[in-house]
Short mmCIF file of C-alpha atoms in Angstrom, two decimals:
data_model
loop_
_atom_site.label_atom_id
_atom_site.label_comp_id
_atom_site.label_asym_id
_atom_site.label_seq_id
_atom_site.Cartn_x
_atom_site.Cartn_y
_atom_site.Cartn_z
CA GLU J 1 0.00 0.00 0.00
CA PRO J 2 1.49 3.38 -0.96
CA GLU J 3 2.49 5.64 1.90
CA VAL J 4 3.61 9.20 2.43
CA THR J 5 7.28 9.28 3.37
CA GLN J 6 9.25 11.98 5.18
CA THR J 7 12.92 12.69 5.78
CA PRO J 8 14.67 13.11 8.09
CA SER J 9 12.87 11.39 10.93
CA HIS J 10 14.62 13.64 13.43
CA GLN J 11 16.33 16.99 12.87
CA VAL J 12 18.26 18.87 15.52
CA THR J 13 19.25 22.44 14.73
CA GLN J 14 20.48 25.57 16.41
CA MET J 15 18.18 28.56 16.81
CA GLY J 16 18.43 30.85 13.79
CA GLN J 17 19.43 28.10 11.37
CA GLU J 18 17.47 27.15 8.29
CA VAL J 19 15.92 23.70 8.00
CA ILE J 20 14.27 21.90 5.12
CA LEU J 21 11.87 19.09 5.82
CA ARG J 22 11.17 16.74 2.95
CA CYS J 23 8.12 14.75 2.00
CA VAL J 24 7.22 12.41 -0.81
CA PRO J 25 3.43 12.32 -1.13
CA ILE J 26 1.52 9.39 -2.60
CA SER J 27 2.13 9.50 -6.33
CA ASN J 28 -1.38 10.10 -7.72
CA HIS J 29 -2.36 12.60 -5.05
CA LEU J 30 -2.99 16.20 -5.96
CA TYR J 31 -3.35 17.99 -2.63
CA PHE J 32 -0.53 18.39 -0.14
CA TYR J 33 -0.43 19.63 3.41
CA TRP J 34 1.89 20.37 6.28
CA TYR J 35 0.74 20.08 9.87
CA ARG J 36 2.65 20.33 13.09
CA GLN J 37 2.14 18.84 16.54
CA ILE J 38 3.86 20.26 19.57
CA LEU J 39 4.56 17.50 22.08
CA GLY J 40 1.38 16.46 23.87
CA GLN J 41 -0.83 18.84 21.92
CA LYS J 42 -3.20 18.62 18.99
CA VAL J 43 -2.29 18.54 15.34
CA GLU J 44 -2.32 22.04 13.83
CA PHE J 45 -2.67 22.99 10.18
CA LEU J 46 0.16 24.98 8.61
CA VAL J 47 -0.40 25.10 4.86
CA SER J 48 -2.12 23.42 1.94
CA PHE J 49 -0.80 23.25 -1.61
CA TYR J 50 -2.51 22.46 -4.89
CA ASN J 51 -1.68 23.03 -8.52
CA ASN J 52 1.77 24.36 -7.61
CA GLU J 53 0.57 27.08 -5.33
CA ILE J 54 -0.47 27.63 -1.75
CA SER J 55 -4.22 27.18 -1.29
CA GLU J 56 -4.46 28.17 2.33
CA LYS J 57 -2.14 28.94 5.21
CA SER J 58 -2.61 29.40 8.93
CA GLU J 59 -1.39 32.26 11.08
CA ILE J 60 1.47 29.99 12.19
CA PHE J 61 2.77 29.94 8.61
CA ASP J 62 4.49 33.33 8.64
CA ASP J 63 7.26 34.75 6.45
CA GLN J 64 9.78 32.35 8.00
CA PHE J 65 8.01 29.40 6.38
CA SER J 66 7.86 28.43 2.73
CA VAL J 67 6.83 25.37 0.75
CA GLU J 68 7.96 24.08 -2.56
CA ARG J 69 7.33 21.22 -4.92
CA PRO J 70 10.69 21.26 -6.71
CA ASP J 71 9.97 18.23 -8.89
CA GLY J 72 7.18 15.77 -9.56
CA SER J 73 7.64 13.86 -6.33
CA ASN J 74 9.01 15.96 -3.47
CA PHE J 75 7.18 18.48 -1.32
CA THR J 76 9.32 20.52 1.06
CA LEU J 77 8.80 22.79 4.03
CA LYS J 78 11.52 25.32 4.74
CA ILE J 79 11.88 27.25 7.96
CA ARG J 80 14.24 30.14 7.27
CA SER J 81 15.38 31.07 10.76
CA THR J 82 14.27 28.58 13.37
CA LYS J 83 13.02 29.58 16.80
CA LEU J 84 12.80 27.51 19.98
CA GLU J 85 9.02 27.41 19.61
CA ASP J 86 9.34 25.73 16.21
CA SER J 87 10.29 22.52 18.03
CA ALA J 88 7.53 20.07 17.14
CA MET J 89 6.65 17.04 15.06
CA TYR J 90 5.95 18.08 11.48
CA PHE J 91 3.60 15.91 9.47
CA CYS J 92 3.18 15.98 5.73
CA ALA J 93 -0.13 14.74 4.33
CA SER J 94 -1.54 14.19 0.90
CA SER J 95 -4.97 13.63 -0.54
CA GLN J 96 -6.29 12.45 -3.87
CA GLY J 97 -9.00 15.06 -4.01
CA GLN J 98 -10.72 17.64 -1.91
CA SER J 99 -13.67 17.47 0.45
CA TYR J 100 -14.39 13.82 1.20
CA ASN J 101 -11.04 12.29 0.40
CA GLU J 102 -8.88 10.92 3.19
CA GLN J 103 -5.71 12.78 4.03
CA PHE J 104 -2.86 10.30 4.44
CA PHE J 105 -0.20 11.32 6.90
CA GLY J 106 3.52 10.69 6.73
CA PRO J 107 5.49 9.39 9.73
CA GLY J 108 6.60 12.88 10.70
CA THR J 109 9.87 14.72 11.26
CA ARG J 110 10.69 15.60 14.83
CA LEU J 111 12.34 19.03 14.80
CA THR J 112 14.32 20.04 17.86
CA VAL J 113 15.58 23.62 18.00
CA LEU J 114 18.29 24.26 20.59
CA GLY N 1 -12.53 29.82 11.33
CA GLU N 2 -13.47 26.33 12.43
CA ASN N 3 -13.08 25.33 16.07
CA VAL N 4 -13.31 21.73 17.23
CA GLU N 5 -13.77 20.83 20.88
CA GLN N 6 -13.16 17.27 22.11
CA HIS N 7 -14.05 15.52 25.36
CA PRO N 8 -12.89 13.84 27.49
CA SER N 9 -9.16 14.49 27.39
CA THR N 10 -8.47 11.13 29.05
CA LEU N 11 -10.61 8.03 29.26
CA SER N 12 -9.87 4.81 31.07
CA VAL N 13 -12.04 1.74 30.46
CA GLN N 14 -11.78 -1.92 31.28
CA GLU N 15 -11.21 -4.38 28.49
CA GLY N 16 -14.53 -5.32 26.95
CA ASP N 17 -16.29 -2.11 27.95
CA SER N 18 -17.37 0.60 25.51
CA ALA N 19 -15.70 3.95 25.03
CA VAL N 20 -17.34 7.13 23.76
CA ILE N 21 -15.52 10.28 22.67
CA LYS N 22 -17.43 13.43 21.76
CA CYS N 23 -16.61 16.39 19.56
CA THR N 24 -18.35 19.60 18.64
CA TYR N 25 -17.56 21.90 15.75
CA SER N 26 -18.42 25.51 15.05
CA ASP N 27 -18.56 25.90 11.27
CA SER N 28 -21.84 24.66 9.81
CA ALA N 29 -20.15 24.51 6.39
CA SER N 30 -17.90 21.64 7.51
CA ASN N 31 -18.95 18.50 5.68
CA TYR N 32 -16.46 15.76 6.47
CA PHE N 33 -15.50 14.41 9.88
CA PRO N 34 -12.65 11.90 10.21
CA TRP N 35 -11.35 10.22 13.32
CA TYR N 36 -7.66 9.48 13.66
CA LYS N 37 -5.86 7.12 16.03
CA GLN N 38 -2.33 8.05 17.01
CA GLU N 39 -0.06 5.64 18.84
CA LEU N 40 2.92 7.02 20.71
CA GLY N 41 5.46 8.51 18.31
CA LYS N 42 3.53 7.41 15.25
CA ARG N 43 1.58 9.14 12.50
CA PRO N 44 -2.18 9.77 12.83
CA GLN N 45 -4.09 6.99 11.08
CA LEU N 46 -7.66 7.26 9.89
CA ILE N 47 -9.95 4.78 11.59
CA ILE N 48 -13.36 5.97 10.42
CA ASP N 49 -14.93 9.00 8.81
CA ILE N 50 -18.38 10.36 8.13
CA ARG N 51 -19.81 12.79 5.62
CA SER N 52 -22.34 15.43 6.49
CA ASN N 53 -25.13 13.73 4.55
CA VAL N 54 -24.92 10.63 6.77
CA GLY N 55 -26.05 10.31 10.39
CA GLU N 56 -24.20 7.16 11.40
CA LYS N 57 -21.50 4.87 10.12
CA LYS N 58 -20.21 1.61 11.54
CA ASP N 59 -17.13 -0.49 10.89
CA GLN N 60 -16.92 -3.59 13.06
CA ARG N 61 -16.33 -2.37 16.65
CA ILE N 62 -16.14 1.29 15.69
CA ALA N 63 -19.03 3.61 14.94
CA VAL N 64 -19.41 7.33 14.42
CA THR N 65 -22.58 9.39 14.77
CA LEU N 66 -23.16 12.90 13.48
CA ASN N 67 -25.78 15.43 14.54
CA LYS N 68 -25.56 18.29 12.05
CA THR N 69 -28.18 20.38 13.79
CA ALA N 70 -26.31 20.32 17.07
CA LYS N 71 -22.92 20.32 15.33
CA HIS N 72 -21.54 17.40 17.23
CA PHE N 73 -20.20 13.98 16.38
CA SER N 74 -19.10 11.04 18.47
CA LEU N 75 -16.86 8.00 18.25
CA HIS N 76 -18.05 4.76 19.81
CA ILE N 77 -15.73 1.83 20.37
CA THR N 78 -17.33 -1.38 21.62
CA GLU N 79 -15.66 -4.42 23.18
CA THR N 80 -12.48 -2.47 23.77
CA GLN N 81 -9.14 -4.26 23.64
CA PRO N 82 -5.72 -3.27 25.01
CA GLU N 83 -4.55 -2.47 21.48
CA ASP N 84 -7.21 0.23 21.30
CA SER N 85 -5.09 2.22 23.78
CA ALA N 86 -3.91 5.36 21.95
CA VAL N 87 -4.74 9.02 21.48
CA TYR N 88 -7.81 9.63 19.34
CA PHE N 89 -8.36 12.86 17.44
CA CYS N 90 -11.54 14.05 15.81
CA ALA N 91 -11.32 16.52 12.96
CA ALA N 92 -13.57 18.60 10.75
CA ARG N 93 -13.05 19.63 7.17
CA GLY N 94 -14.81 22.32 5.24
CA THR N 95 -15.45 22.88 1.57
CA GLY N 96 -13.08 24.62 -0.76
CA THR N 97 -9.92 23.74 -2.60
CA ALA N 98 -7.48 21.68 -0.55
CA SER N 99 -9.56 22.11 2.57
CA LYS N 100 -7.61 21.73 5.78
CA LEU N 101 -8.44 19.48 8.69
CA THR N 102 -9.11 21.21 12.00
CA PHE N 103 -8.34 18.81 14.81
CA GLY N 104 -9.75 18.42 18.28
CA THR N 105 -7.44 18.37 21.28
CA GLY N 106 -7.31 14.58 21.50
CA THR N 107 -8.49 11.89 23.91
CA ARG N 108 -6.03 9.54 25.52
CA LEU N 109 -7.80 6.19 25.78
CA GLN N 110 -6.39 3.61 28.17
CA VAL N 111 -7.86 0.12 28.06
CA THR N 112 -6.97 -1.82 31.19
CA LEU N 113 -7.04 -5.57 31.65
#
């Protein structure tokens, strides 16, 4: 069964450094998402992406964040200058279509900012 | 925007008993309500979902009910087993291109022997 994959599984970085989190969505999916989950808290929406552009973003997704689909398979989240409060688990998700279609989640990247 | 409330935050049941988790949502335009199970350190995995044009859906030991008028939906797990122990999240999804999921705060279910 196809799955969303993410790399790395764990990223440790110093405050102020740039990080890029990588995702490979399921191949025939058209809609892509990033969510984050601070330890012990709920999953929060960051951004959605469709047709090579951002569809929606939350207030968390400020100018320090960007997303890109550099080729036909990867979907990346970049944090330009990390802050301590960016420490969280970041989940990529993809969906075949909108509305009723299931969003499949990747295994997550645990980001630790020191 | 959408706001999803979830109760209880923790739930402990004995093996074989039933468990019920309740969620309310604020946006009447939301039309899709999935439930995810998340084991420690793992990804959220869909266990059941319901569309707004359906009042109830069942899959073996798991069922979900939706009351659109009251804007609440519930997860029912019968004959609970130790492997049901996990954190359960409800979510709501609206219309629109690439609609996001808005998650509840989660319920930690512990099934004891």
